[in-house]
Amino acid sequence: MARMRRRSTATANTTLFLTVLISLLAFLGFVPVFAPLPSLAFRNPPPPPPPHHRHRHNNVNGRKFEIEDDMFRKDGEPFRIIGGDLHYFRILPQHWEDRLLRAKALGLNTIQTYVPWNLHEPKPGKLVFSGIADLVSFLKLCQKLDLLVMLRPGPYICAEWDLGGFPAWLLAKKPALKLRSSDRAYLQLVERWWGVLLPKIAPLLYDIGGPIVMVQIENEFGSYGDDKEYLHHLVTLARAHLGKDIILYTTDGGTRETLMKGTISGDAVLAAVDFSTGDDSWPIFKLQKQFNAPGKSPPLSSEFYTGWLTHWGEKIAKTDADFTASYLEKILSQNGSAVLYMAHGGTNFGFYNGANTGNSESDYQPDLTSYDYDAPIKESGDVDNPKFKAIRRVVKKFSPASLPSVLPDNEKAGFGPIQLQKTALLFDLLDMLDPADVVESENPLSMESVGQMFGFLLYVSEFGGKDYGSSLLISKVHDRAQVFISCPTEDNSGRPTYVGTIERWSNQALSLPNFRCGSNISLFVLVENMGRVNYGPYMFDEKGILSSVYLGGKVLRGWKMIPVPFHNLNEVPKISPILEVAYSGLIKASARKKLEHNAGNITKEPAFYVGRFSIDKVNQVKDTYLSFSGWGKGIAFVNEFNLGRFWPSFGPQCNLYVPAPILRHGENLVVIFELESPNSELVIHSVNQPDFTCGSSKSNVLQL
């Protein structure tokens, strides 16, 4: 999305450990269907597919979507795009049709969506096109509902999505890749990816009977660089797979500088624009024409902002409904086209939220789990709100046909308080690890280097208390490190003691307590990846400890890196369900004996908490929200599904959205990994509405 007004913004022990941890979390995630990618043995980029391998784009019954006389034409008739962004990967597949029908009721005739490479290839050569990643089914559903599609396959998408949609394993390549450039090693990987993706969408182009009328090349490249060789190469790849008739387009901010850098002259690529809501659109559309061929510049705002994003620790962003609708009307009243960003935002489930930076990479601003965006269709699909009504009134004026009726909001349910039990402490699980599963190095390694792309990595080292001072300095940690030390003494069984937290955005040295130990002191640093930067000059955003660790001014060497095996939205489970069941009884028994919770003795040791709630009747299975009031920071799972992060102490998001398809009639399981301090009563609440009034931003909104 545009940044025209962005704020600064193996062994049995190993199996036992993983089995215990996964059974505590009770989440197997989606089980995708995989297919191998071709080998990367070639040195030079492969030539375009030969003609007999290309899709034959035979026109179906005169269907044609084209540009003529500075307007879009659909099957020969003038056509205005009134579209909206709606991302399949932020919505459960069971809700796709519901959200698309609400978009139609808003008056939209076109859906625009990104394609995140990292969702579809989470590991090199492992492809995922099922479940929430079933792009083809989503596109066919758009076609069924008579919605056109503008597809944005990247390879970079921004989108407030981790690393702008790039797979994190790209960061582990050596020598380092130059993303978004004509770097040969990078382009080879793009060619492999597009060589899989584009043939899947080619049969769905409009001219041959599908819904896809336009395909975007890159995303707002003019705000990043000016590598024209890279852009032309992407066009060549797209044409080789999709043919010469599909409309290719770019999106860039509505300034001369960004358009000069980001547009692709000489390749018949439409230059579209985006700009802040409230800007005078028509001077920008006039500028747009200078970057398109004569007669080939329909005025198109491919991102018309209905709201804005929010980072953790900020006030929730809001935009006035009538203000937004009035500026949309200014575009439509002069035969302009517009795509609402967003029509429906959805949710950053799992670990896929992105982040921004300000003037330095340490000015780090991670995005919320909610991607509501203050869009007309809310995160839960609600449309009974002023913005939906105001935009619909405007669209209705310019729609050639009557608009579909508006669906009522889906019912929400509050299932009340859910009592949790502490079932395990993170550090108690470490004894089950075999040394063969631990990565060792003289110096700390990044998460990507040890294959831990998301979640958490535990760094462990030792030092002699007499040999080092007490000041601990980690000059570069991405993104948040909780520090613990332990040593057996007469008064201490050796349990890790919390020392403090080092944060990327407020990095300071920690003073370690003085222990008299008979042996070396163990240092534990639990680092959380809070989402990779998705926009700007600091996008090469490796995670973990990225510098030397200094203790008393001396470099601390000899490190062990222990991955904490949480699963993301689309990863394959590593543990057999049979083993999980076999050890579940053991876990429950040990939890009752060892983990009594004392509300008066709260420690900041990361721990797992499990609770259950029942839904008595099938017709009571409805959307809900989990309220984390009184909890610290962590991640939550319901019935094996990774809802995402909670951080009510920082705000503004208090509640996590739980879509009904995650729930089931009967017993439902909630698992929480709490990093700091749990609610004193170990209770969360299932409620029937969102809440963005937590933390320092309580009861405030940022009106844009």
XYZ file of C-alpha atoms in Angstrom:
704
model
C 0.000 0.000 0.000
C 1.091 3.575 -0.479
C 3.120 5.621 1.906
C 2.074 9.075 0.787
C 1.118 9.945 4.346
C 2.809 7.281 6.400
C 3.473 8.309 9.954
C 7.079 7.985 11.156
C 6.415 5.151 11.622
C 17.503 -37.995 15.716
C 16.740 -38.719 19.328
C 13.956 -39.663 21.698
C 14.676 -36.710 23.931
C 14.215 -34.372 21.030
C 10.965 -36.030 20.070
C 9.786 -35.844 23.690
C 10.523 -32.100 23.950
C 8.792 -31.234 20.722
C 5.889 -33.514 21.501
C 5.368 -31.964 24.916
C 5.600 -28.442 23.567
C 3.255 -29.023 20.676
C 0.764 -30.900 22.786
C 0.777 -27.994 25.219
C -0.056 -25.704 22.353
C -2.362 -28.200 20.688
C -2.061 -26.711 17.297
C -1.256 -28.559 14.124
C -2.175 -25.664 11.834
C -3.248 -26.116 8.273
C -1.807 -29.155 6.513
C -0.980 -27.937 3.045
C -0.457 -29.937 -0.063
C 3.118 -29.590 -1.234
C 4.766 -29.910 -4.604
C 8.487 -29.577 -5.362
C 9.882 -26.592 -7.193
C 12.278 -27.047 -10.097
C 15.989 -27.183 -9.419
C 17.977 -23.973 -9.159
C 20.856 -25.429 -11.109
C 20.802 -22.867 -13.903
C 23.313 -20.011 -13.891
C 21.476 -17.730 -16.248
C 17.764 -16.937 -16.179
C 15.694 -19.401 -18.165
C 14.219 -18.178 -21.425
C 10.492 -17.499 -21.611
C 8.394 -20.632 -22.061
C 8.363 -21.822 -25.664
C 5.107 -21.175 -27.514
C 3.815 -24.726 -27.166
C 4.194 -24.501 -23.374
C 2.381 -21.210 -23.037
C -1.295 -21.060 -22.270
C -3.355 -20.553 -25.393
C -5.374 -17.462 -24.659
C -8.308 -18.086 -26.968
C -10.923 -15.384 -26.723
C -14.241 -16.629 -25.304
C -17.394 -15.260 -26.937
C -15.874 -11.888 -27.702
C -14.864 -11.233 -24.083
C -12.330 -8.454 -23.898
C -11.141 -5.990 -21.283
C -9.081 -3.156 -22.731
C -8.221 0.534 -22.612
C -9.327 2.908 -25.358
C -9.846 6.675 -25.460
C -8.614 7.019 -21.851
C -11.296 4.706 -20.516
C -11.691 1.062 -19.668
C -13.865 -0.984 -21.990
C -15.446 -4.292 -21.055
C -16.678 -6.277 -24.048
C -16.627 -3.081 -26.091
C -18.651 -0.977 -23.639
C -17.279 1.831 -21.422
C -16.586 0.529 -17.922
C -15.732 2.212 -14.650
C -13.789 0.239 -12.020
C -15.325 0.678 -8.583
C -13.218 -1.812 -6.720
C -11.856 -2.672 -3.333
C -8.926 -4.499 -1.776
C -9.928 -7.668 0.037
C -7.112 -10.082 0.842
C -7.903 -13.791 0.834
C -4.992 -14.498 3.194
C -6.491 -12.308 5.938
C -9.870 -14.088 5.908
C -10.739 -17.694 6.668
C -11.830 -19.491 3.469
C -15.212 -20.244 5.063
C -15.806 -16.468 5.191
C -14.611 -15.564 1.691
C -18.052 -15.648 0.135
C -19.608 -13.689 2.996
C -17.059 -10.887 2.652
C -17.312 -10.805 -1.143
C -21.108 -10.547 -0.985
C -20.752 -7.598 1.384
C -18.309 -6.003 -1.060
C -20.906 -6.417 -3.835
C -23.562 -4.856 -1.607
C -21.226 -1.892 -1.137
C -21.458 -1.486 -4.911
C -18.073 -2.866 -5.911
C -17.591 -4.548 -9.272
C -13.915 -5.453 -8.862
C -11.776 -7.059 -6.161
C -8.087 -6.285 -5.871
C -5.842 -8.649 -3.928
C -2.157 -9.212 -3.329
C -0.446 -12.607 -3.536
C 2.086 -13.049 -0.686
C 4.982 -15.204 -1.819
C 5.822 -16.160 1.790
C 2.374 -17.650 2.393
C 2.697 -19.903 -0.650
C 6.360 -20.901 -0.289
C 7.164 -20.829 3.453
C 10.215 -23.010 2.863
C 12.359 -23.257 -0.276
C 10.703 -25.593 -2.733
C 7.635 -26.269 -0.557
C 4.482 -24.906 -2.151
C 1.203 -24.232 -0.367
C -1.987 -23.618 -2.350
C -4.577 -25.049 0.014
C -6.642 -23.775 2.932
C -6.203 -20.053 3.435
C -3.635 -20.147 0.600
C -6.070 -21.568 -1.984
C -5.751 -18.633 -4.355
C -7.383 -20.377 -7.322
C -10.520 -21.182 -5.338
C -10.735 -17.576 -4.185
C -10.452 -16.305 -7.757
C -13.088 -18.758 -8.978
C -15.383 -17.583 -6.183
C -14.960 -13.996 -7.390
C -15.932 -15.204 -10.854
C -18.974 -17.042 -9.504
C -20.135 -13.815 -7.832
C -19.558 -11.778 -11.019
C -16.679 -9.783 -9.556
C -13.696 -8.833 -11.692
C -10.196 -9.165 -10.230
C -7.125 -6.966 -10.259
C -4.310 -9.273 -9.159
C -1.117 -8.034 -7.473
C 1.397 -10.913 -7.521
C 4.398 -8.863 -6.401
C 6.910 -10.334 -5.989
C 6.978 -7.501 -3.415
C 3.561 -6.506 -2.064
C 4.106 -4.304 1.051
C 0.555 -4.792 2.453
C 1.624 -4.470 6.130
C 2.597 -8.137 5.711
C 5.803 -9.712 7.008
C 8.766 -8.676 4.808
C 6.373 -7.253 2.234
C 5.399 -10.784 1.198
C 8.943 -12.007 0.583
C 9.782 -15.386 2.166
C 12.080 -14.888 5.160
C 14.396 -17.613 3.889
C 15.556 -15.178 1.225
C 17.406 -13.374 4.031
C 19.472 -16.476 4.773
C 20.921 -16.703 1.253
C 24.673 -16.109 0.999
C 25.934 -13.890 -0.460
C 23.074 -11.644 0.569
C 20.424 -11.060 -2.061
C 19.548 -7.588 -3.270
C 15.777 -7.682 -3.019
C 13.678 -5.689 -5.489
C 16.532 -5.348 -7.959
C 18.028 -6.856 -11.102
C 20.420 -8.897 -8.946
C 20.718 -12.193 -10.827
C 20.454 -14.470 -7.801
C 17.279 -12.703 -6.672
C 15.747 -12.779 -10.160
C 16.365 -16.512 -10.483
C 14.230 -17.087 -7.389
C 11.529 -14.736 -8.694
C 11.521 -16.617 -12.002
C 11.060 -19.909 -10.170
C 8.207 -18.502 -8.087
C 6.388 -16.813 -10.952
C 6.996 -19.932 -13.036
C 4.743 -21.726 -10.559
C 2.260 -18.943 -9.756
C 1.483 -17.386 -13.132
C 0.540 -20.640 -14.915
C -2.023 -21.180 -12.144
C -3.728 -17.856 -12.844
C -3.338 -17.837 -16.636
C -6.519 -19.912 -17.220
C -8.432 -17.332 -15.165
C -7.777 -14.287 -17.355
C -10.883 -12.398 -18.431
C -10.467 -12.807 -22.175
C -10.595 -16.580 -21.853
C -13.504 -16.716 -19.442
C -11.976 -15.878 -16.067
C -12.309 -12.886 -13.708
C -8.776 -11.391 -13.925
C -8.741 -8.155 -15.927
C -5.452 -6.621 -14.750
C -2.163 -7.825 -13.223
C 0.124 -5.501 -11.299
C 3.897 -5.427 -11.704
C 5.775 -4.994 -8.402
C 4.265 -2.450 -5.973
C 4.990 1.267 -5.586
C 8.511 0.742 -6.829
C 8.926 4.473 -7.407
C 8.974 4.978 -3.641
C 11.890 2.550 -3.355
C 14.231 2.592 -6.342
C 14.672 3.213 -10.052
C 15.999 -0.112 -11.387
C 14.237 -0.153 -14.752
C 16.010 -3.340 -15.846
C 14.296 -5.125 -12.956
C 10.850 -3.808 -13.860
C 11.223 -4.638 -17.547
C 12.346 -8.149 -16.620
C 9.181 -8.653 -14.579
C 7.102 -7.495 -17.542
C 8.867 -9.988 -19.812
C 8.144 -12.797 -17.346
C 4.498 -11.798 -17.015
C 3.982 -11.584 -20.780
C 5.656 -14.971 -21.287
C 3.162 -16.660 -18.973
C 0.045 -14.518 -19.419
C 0.205 -13.385 -23.027
C 0.178 -9.986 -24.682
C -3.461 -9.012 -24.134
C -3.740 -8.853 -20.354
C -3.491 -5.308 -18.968
C -0.369 -4.995 -16.843
C -0.204 -2.034 -14.480
C 1.940 -0.327 -11.878
C 0.850 1.608 -8.810
C 2.873 4.576 -7.569
C 2.372 7.653 -5.473
C 0.946 10.592 -7.376
C 4.129 12.653 -7.655
C 6.397 13.199 -10.635
C 9.374 11.657 -8.848
C 7.657 8.410 -7.886
C 6.042 8.043 -11.292
C 9.342 8.619 -13.081
C 10.990 5.882 -11.012
C 8.170 3.372 -10.837
C 6.499 3.411 -14.253
C 7.535 1.202 -17.164
C 7.606 3.008 -20.473
C 7.819 1.164 -23.740
C 6.154 -2.003 -22.478
C 2.481 -0.973 -22.724
C 2.071 -1.033 -18.937
C -0.655 1.161 -17.438
C 0.620 3.610 -14.826
C -1.956 3.938 -12.024
C -1.647 6.244 -9.026
C -2.455 6.451 -5.343
C -2.561 9.461 -3.049
C -3.881 10.578 0.307
C -7.623 10.801 0.734
C -8.270 14.525 0.809
C -5.821 15.371 -1.970
C -7.217 16.961 -5.132
C -7.340 13.949 -7.433
C -7.667 15.549 -10.833
C -4.285 17.310 -11.018
C -2.790 13.924 -10.100
C -4.765 12.165 -12.843
C -3.520 14.828 -15.264
C 0.036 14.017 -14.195
C -0.720 10.311 -14.599
C -1.494 10.857 -18.289
C 2.068 12.028 -18.886
C 3.297 8.550 -17.989
C 0.888 6.636 -20.206
C 0.585 6.355 -23.957
C -1.947 8.648 -25.654
C -5.474 7.371 -25.121
C -4.226 4.752 -22.644
C -4.633 6.627 -19.351
C -8.002 6.050 -17.702
C -7.947 7.996 -14.417
C -7.422 5.273 -11.820
C -6.709 5.552 -8.107
C -5.689 1.969 -7.454
C -5.510 2.612 -3.701
C -8.177 4.993 -2.426
C -7.684 4.989 1.335
C -10.774 4.312 3.403
C -8.768 4.233 6.636
C -5.247 3.622 7.850
C -3.067 1.130 9.665
C -2.213 1.157 13.374
C 0.966 0.057 15.144
C 1.251 -1.304 18.655
C 1.438 1.556 21.154
C -0.435 4.034 18.940
C -3.956 5.366 19.095
C -6.306 3.463 16.836
C -6.517 5.190 13.447
C -9.919 6.447 12.297
C -11.094 8.473 9.302
C -14.392 10.314 9.034
C -17.026 8.484 6.996
C -18.513 11.500 5.200
C -15.066 12.961 4.498
C -13.944 9.683 2.897
C -17.131 9.318 0.849
C -17.007 12.903 -0.399
C -13.525 12.469 -1.887
C -14.543 9.217 -3.523
C -17.428 11.099 -5.117
C -15.019 13.692 -6.528
C -13.292 10.887 -8.450
C -16.390 9.071 -9.635
C -18.251 12.237 -10.627
C -15.765 12.836 -13.448
C -15.724 9.279 -14.757
C -12.693 8.280 -12.717
C -12.121 4.775 -11.378
C -11.124 3.924 -7.819
C -10.181 0.896 -5.740
C -10.886 1.167 -2.024
C -7.909 0.310 0.156
C -9.278 -1.394 2.128
C -12.827 -2.518 1.385
C -12.315 -5.144 4.074
C -9.102 -5.397 6.073
C -9.339 -8.694 7.934
C -6.766 -10.077 10.371
C -3.015 -10.691 10.514
C -3.353 -14.236 11.824
C -0.302 -16.122 13.032
C 3.050 -14.344 12.825
C 2.466 -12.575 9.498
C 1.969 -8.960 10.610
C 4.415 -6.489 9.113
C 6.154 -3.466 10.585
C 7.452 -0.044 9.647
C 10.423 2.076 10.634
C 10.956 5.773 11.061
C 14.238 7.532 10.382
C 16.342 4.582 11.555
C 15.940 0.829 11.726
C 15.743 1.063 15.518
C 12.612 3.226 15.189
C 10.613 0.050 14.833
C 6.807 0.049 14.639
C 5.117 -3.390 14.455
C 1.549 -3.660 13.205
C -1.409 -4.893 15.206
C -2.868 -8.361 14.825
C -6.102 -6.714 13.689
C -6.057 -5.286 10.181
C -9.500 -3.710 10.533
C -8.071 -0.566 8.887
C -11.261 1.351 9.733
C -12.551 -0.050 6.434
C -16.273 0.023 5.537
C -16.451 -3.766 6.052
C -15.071 -4.316 9.539
C -12.673 -7.039 10.650
C -15.592 -9.333 11.552
C -17.519 -8.451 8.373
C -19.866 -5.921 10.013
C -21.393 -3.376 7.646
C -23.866 -1.582 9.907
C -21.615 1.447 10.309
C -21.485 5.049 8.997
C -18.587 4.477 6.594
C -20.208 1.570 4.753
C -23.441 3.521 4.437
C -21.749 6.743 3.272
C -19.641 5.002 0.619
C -22.591 2.937 -0.574
C -24.684 6.102 -1.043
C -21.972 7.566 -3.259
C -21.408 4.399 -5.286
C -25.146 4.006 -5.820
C -25.217 7.339 -7.675
C -22.779 6.061 -10.288
C -23.772 2.429 -10.561
C -25.518 1.522 -13.840
C -27.552 -1.152 -12.046
C -29.284 -1.365 -8.703
C -27.058 -2.509 -5.857
C -27.572 -5.863 -4.137
C -29.294 -5.794 -0.788
C -27.075 -5.466 2.285
C -26.587 -8.563 4.405
C -27.215 -8.156 8.141
C -24.190 -8.269 10.417
C -23.221 -11.750 11.510
C -24.193 -12.465 15.082
C -21.439 -12.449 17.698
C -21.368 -14.408 20.924
C -19.739 -13.864 24.277
C -19.115 -17.184 25.982
C -18.040 -15.543 29.225
C -15.008 -16.112 31.475
C -12.571 -18.894 30.600
C -10.496 -20.222 33.490
C -6.948 -21.164 32.529
C -4.352 -23.411 34.169
C -0.619 -22.993 34.001
C 0.555 -26.204 32.351
C 4.269 -25.656 31.787
C 7.111 -23.190 32.178
C 9.176 -22.696 29.044
C 12.499 -23.326 30.769
C 11.294 -26.662 32.179
C 11.023 -27.980 28.653
C 14.675 -27.292 27.819
C 15.929 -30.345 29.713
C 14.201 -32.538 27.168
C 16.319 -31.233 24.298
C 19.153 -33.318 22.939
C 22.330 -31.328 22.207
C 22.152 -32.503 18.600
C 19.165 -30.218 18.054
C 20.879 -27.105 19.350
C 22.818 -24.837 16.995
C 26.147 -23.812 18.514
C 28.368 -20.919 17.504
C 31.050 -18.685 18.946
C 28.818 -15.689 18.287
C 25.022 -15.365 18.157
C 23.407 -16.226 14.822
C 20.288 -14.699 13.301
C 16.980 -16.522 13.382
C 17.060 -16.973 9.626
C 20.541 -18.534 9.797
C 19.299 -21.306 12.094
C 16.079 -21.824 10.129
C 13.713 -20.213 12.655
C 11.726 -17.876 10.420
C 8.999 -16.792 12.847
C 8.240 -16.692 16.546
C 10.967 -17.105 19.134
C 14.601 -18.152 19.457
C 16.311 -18.785 22.795
C 19.995 -17.845 23.066
C 21.987 -19.500 25.889
C 25.528 -18.821 27.098
C 27.576 -19.106 30.292
C 30.033 -16.862 32.088
C 32.078 -16.854 35.265
C 30.866 -14.232 37.687
C 34.405 -13.165 38.604
C 35.534 -12.806 35.000
C 32.897 -10.346 33.790
C 31.263 -7.168 34.963
C 27.558 -6.816 35.589
C 26.550 -4.633 32.625
C 24.927 -6.523 29.732
C 24.819 -4.783 26.341
C 23.302 -6.162 23.140
C 23.596 -3.328 20.677
C 21.411 -4.873 17.962
C 18.484 -7.114 18.791
C 15.469 -7.637 16.526
C 13.016 -7.250 18.030
C 12.476 -7.857 21.736
C 14.694 -9.813 24.116
C 13.818 -11.019 27.608
C 16.932 -11.682 29.672
C 17.247 -14.282 32.445
C 20.181 -15.627 34.475
C 20.488 -18.640 36.712
C 22.950 -20.306 39.025
C 22.372 -22.865 41.792
C 22.821 -21.403 45.286
C 21.639 -22.275 48.757
C 18.685 -19.925 48.304
C 17.966 -20.639 44.660
C 17.289 -23.949 42.948
C 18.796 -22.589 39.779
C 15.566 -21.410 38.194
C 16.168 -18.611 35.678
C 15.624 -15.189 37.202
C 14.193 -12.402 35.083
C 16.626 -9.492 34.701
C 14.970 -7.189 32.183
C 13.909 -6.645 28.592
C 15.932 -5.181 25.743
C 13.838 -3.704 22.949
C 14.875 -2.715 19.456
C 13.248 0.694 19.818
C 14.640 1.545 23.269
C 17.847 -0.428 23.566
C 19.657 0.048 26.871
C 22.231 -1.909 28.835
C 20.961 -4.105 31.659
C 22.565 -4.408 35.074
C 22.778 -8.051 36.168
C 22.293 -8.965 39.833
C 25.272 -10.292 41.775
C 25.083 -14.006 42.432
C 27.579 -16.072 44.381
C 27.669 -19.211 42.336
C 29.668 -22.363 42.776
C 29.718 -22.718 39.005
C 29.269 -20.606 35.920
C 26.201 -18.415 35.568
C 23.822 -19.279 32.726
C 22.481 -16.457 30.572
C 19.206 -16.929 28.693
C 18.010 -14.421 26.083
C 14.566 -15.159 24.616
C 14.165 -13.106 21.417
C 10.797 -12.500 19.798
C 10.441 -11.735 16.109
C 7.551 -9.237 16.166
C 7.139 -8.965 12.392
C 9.532 -7.958 9.632
C 9.632 -4.498 8.126
C 7.520 -4.411 4.955
C 8.294 -0.954 3.570
C 11.185 1.451 3.160
C 14.989 1.298 3.190
C 15.299 -1.092 6.160
C 13.391 -4.012 4.673
C 16.322 -6.445 4.883
C 15.123 -7.129 8.403
C 16.890 -10.121 9.918
C 15.723 -11.228 13.330
C 17.387 -12.309 16.560
C 20.641 -11.128 18.125
C 22.505 -9.408 15.276
C 25.563 -8.106 17.137
C 28.117 -9.201 19.689
C 26.943 -9.461 23.279
C 29.018 -7.490 25.757
C 29.211 -8.314 29.448
C 31.200 -5.838 31.503
C 32.719 -4.502 28.287
C 33.945 -7.949 27.164
C 32.542 -9.946 24.270
C 30.665 -13.000 25.501
C 31.373 -16.019 23.326
C 30.092 -19.549 23.136
C 26.397 -19.564 22.291
C 23.638 -22.096 21.848
C 20.562 -21.236 19.776
C 17.400 -23.163 20.657
C 14.389 -22.738 18.330
C 11.014 -22.662 20.082
C 8.844 -24.655 17.648
C 5.622 -22.736 17.221
C 3.784 -23.150 13.930
C 2.678 -20.331 11.702
C -0.507 -20.045 9.688
C 0.538 -22.362 6.857
C 3.305 -24.612 8.161
C 3.351 -28.391 8.350
C 3.225 -29.870 11.876
C 6.387 -31.717 12.853
C 4.941 -34.033 15.474
C 2.792 -37.112 15.027
C -0.700 -36.700 16.469
C -0.263 -40.173 17.989
C 2.700 -39.007 20.052
C 0.779 -35.909 21.034
C -2.062 -37.998 22.433
C 0.364 -40.393 24.130
C 1.997 -37.639 26.142
C -1.066 -35.501 26.830
C -1.977 -37.476 29.960
C 1.540 -37.090 31.322
C 1.423 -33.348 30.821
C -1.900 -32.974 32.599
C -0.713 -35.016 35.551
C 2.553 -33.126 35.935
C 0.730 -29.824 35.592
C -1.450 -30.625 38.592
C 1.534 -31.578 40.727
C 4.138 -28.971 39.813
C 2.514 -25.790 38.584
C 0.330 -24.433 41.324
C -0.410 -20.778 40.567
C 0.151 -18.257 43.332
C -1.394 -14.918 42.419
C 0.763 -13.155 44.984
C 4.013 -14.453 43.515
C 3.941 -13.430 39.853
C 7.183 -13.930 37.937
C 8.060 -12.948 34.415
C 8.991 -16.447 33.369
C 7.349 -17.396 30.048
C 4.693 -20.061 30.564
C 1.856 -21.918 28.898
C -1.748 -21.615 30.055
C -4.601 -23.828 28.915
C -8.346 -23.468 29.286
C -11.550 -24.870 27.863
C -15.009 -23.574 27.163
C -18.086 -25.310 25.830
C -20.635 -24.321 23.202
C -23.797 -26.251 23.977
C -25.695 -25.924 20.706
C -24.648 -25.926 17.070
C -26.512 -22.678 16.398
C -24.495 -20.983 19.153
C -21.218 -21.369 17.231
C -20.641 -17.729 16.303
C -17.838 -15.228 15.948
C -16.387 -14.074 19.247
C -13.450 -12.111 20.646
C -10.999 -13.072 23.369
C -10.330 -10.262 25.840
C -6.853 -10.263 27.377
C -7.468 -7.584 29.969
C -4.902 -7.913 32.750
C -2.531 -10.090 30.738
C 0.923 -9.034 29.596
C 2.158 -10.078 26.149
C 2.051 -13.259 24.160
C 0.366 -15.360 21.507
C -2.924 -17.260 21.593
C -4.333 -20.374 19.960
C -7.894 -21.649 19.761
C -8.503 -25.210 18.600
C -5.054 -25.484 17.019
C -5.362 -22.149 15.177
C -2.801 -19.371 15.713
C -4.882 -16.231 16.348
C -1.838 -13.973 16.577
C -0.276 -11.683 19.171
C -1.854 -9.966 22.150
C -0.269 -7.062 24.040
C -2.952 -5.200 26.000
C -0.438 -3.563 28.318
C 0.901 -1.654 25.306
C -2.331 -1.346 23.332
C -4.411 -0.261 21.657
C -5.781 -3.719 20.761
C -7.358 -5.483 23.749
C -9.241 -8.343 22.083
C -8.398 -10.907 19.417
C -10.994 -11.797 16.786
C -12.035 -15.462 16.749
C -13.985 -16.331 13.567
C -16.766 -18.875 14.017
C -15.202 -21.513 11.691
C -12.393 -21.932 14.236
C -14.903 -22.899 16.926
C -16.873 -26.099 17.276
C -19.955 -27.409 18.968
C -18.877 -28.863 22.320
C -15.489 -28.336 23.937
C -13.061 -25.689 22.649
C -9.417 -25.446 23.686
C -7.539 -22.205 24.339
C -3.743 -22.178 24.705
C -1.802 -19.062 25.645
C 1.948 -18.530 25.647
C 2.367 -15.623 28.082
C 5.784 -13.970 28.008
C 5.517 -11.812 31.090
C 2.814 -11.594 33.740
C -0.534 -13.377 33.450
C -3.820 -12.079 34.683
C -3.780 -12.571 38.459
C -6.904 -14.744 38.290
C -5.740 -16.657 35.191
C -8.941 -15.710 33.390
C -9.658 -14.491 29.881
C -13.107 -13.548 28.622
C -14.972 -14.406 25.455
C -16.859 -11.239 24.502
C -19.002 -10.138 21.568
C -17.227 -6.991 20.378
C -13.765 -5.592 19.563
C -11.925 -3.206 21.869
C -9.102 -0.840 20.927
C -8.826 1.156 24.171
C -5.973 -0.664 25.931
C -2.517 0.518 26.926
C -1.180 4.040 26.772
C -3.672 4.908 24.034
C -6.684 4.043 26.188
C -9.989 5.644 25.152
C -8.326 7.629 22.377
C -8.447 7.446 18.601
C -6.213 9.076 16.039
C -8.559 10.959 13.729
C -6.963 11.260 10.292
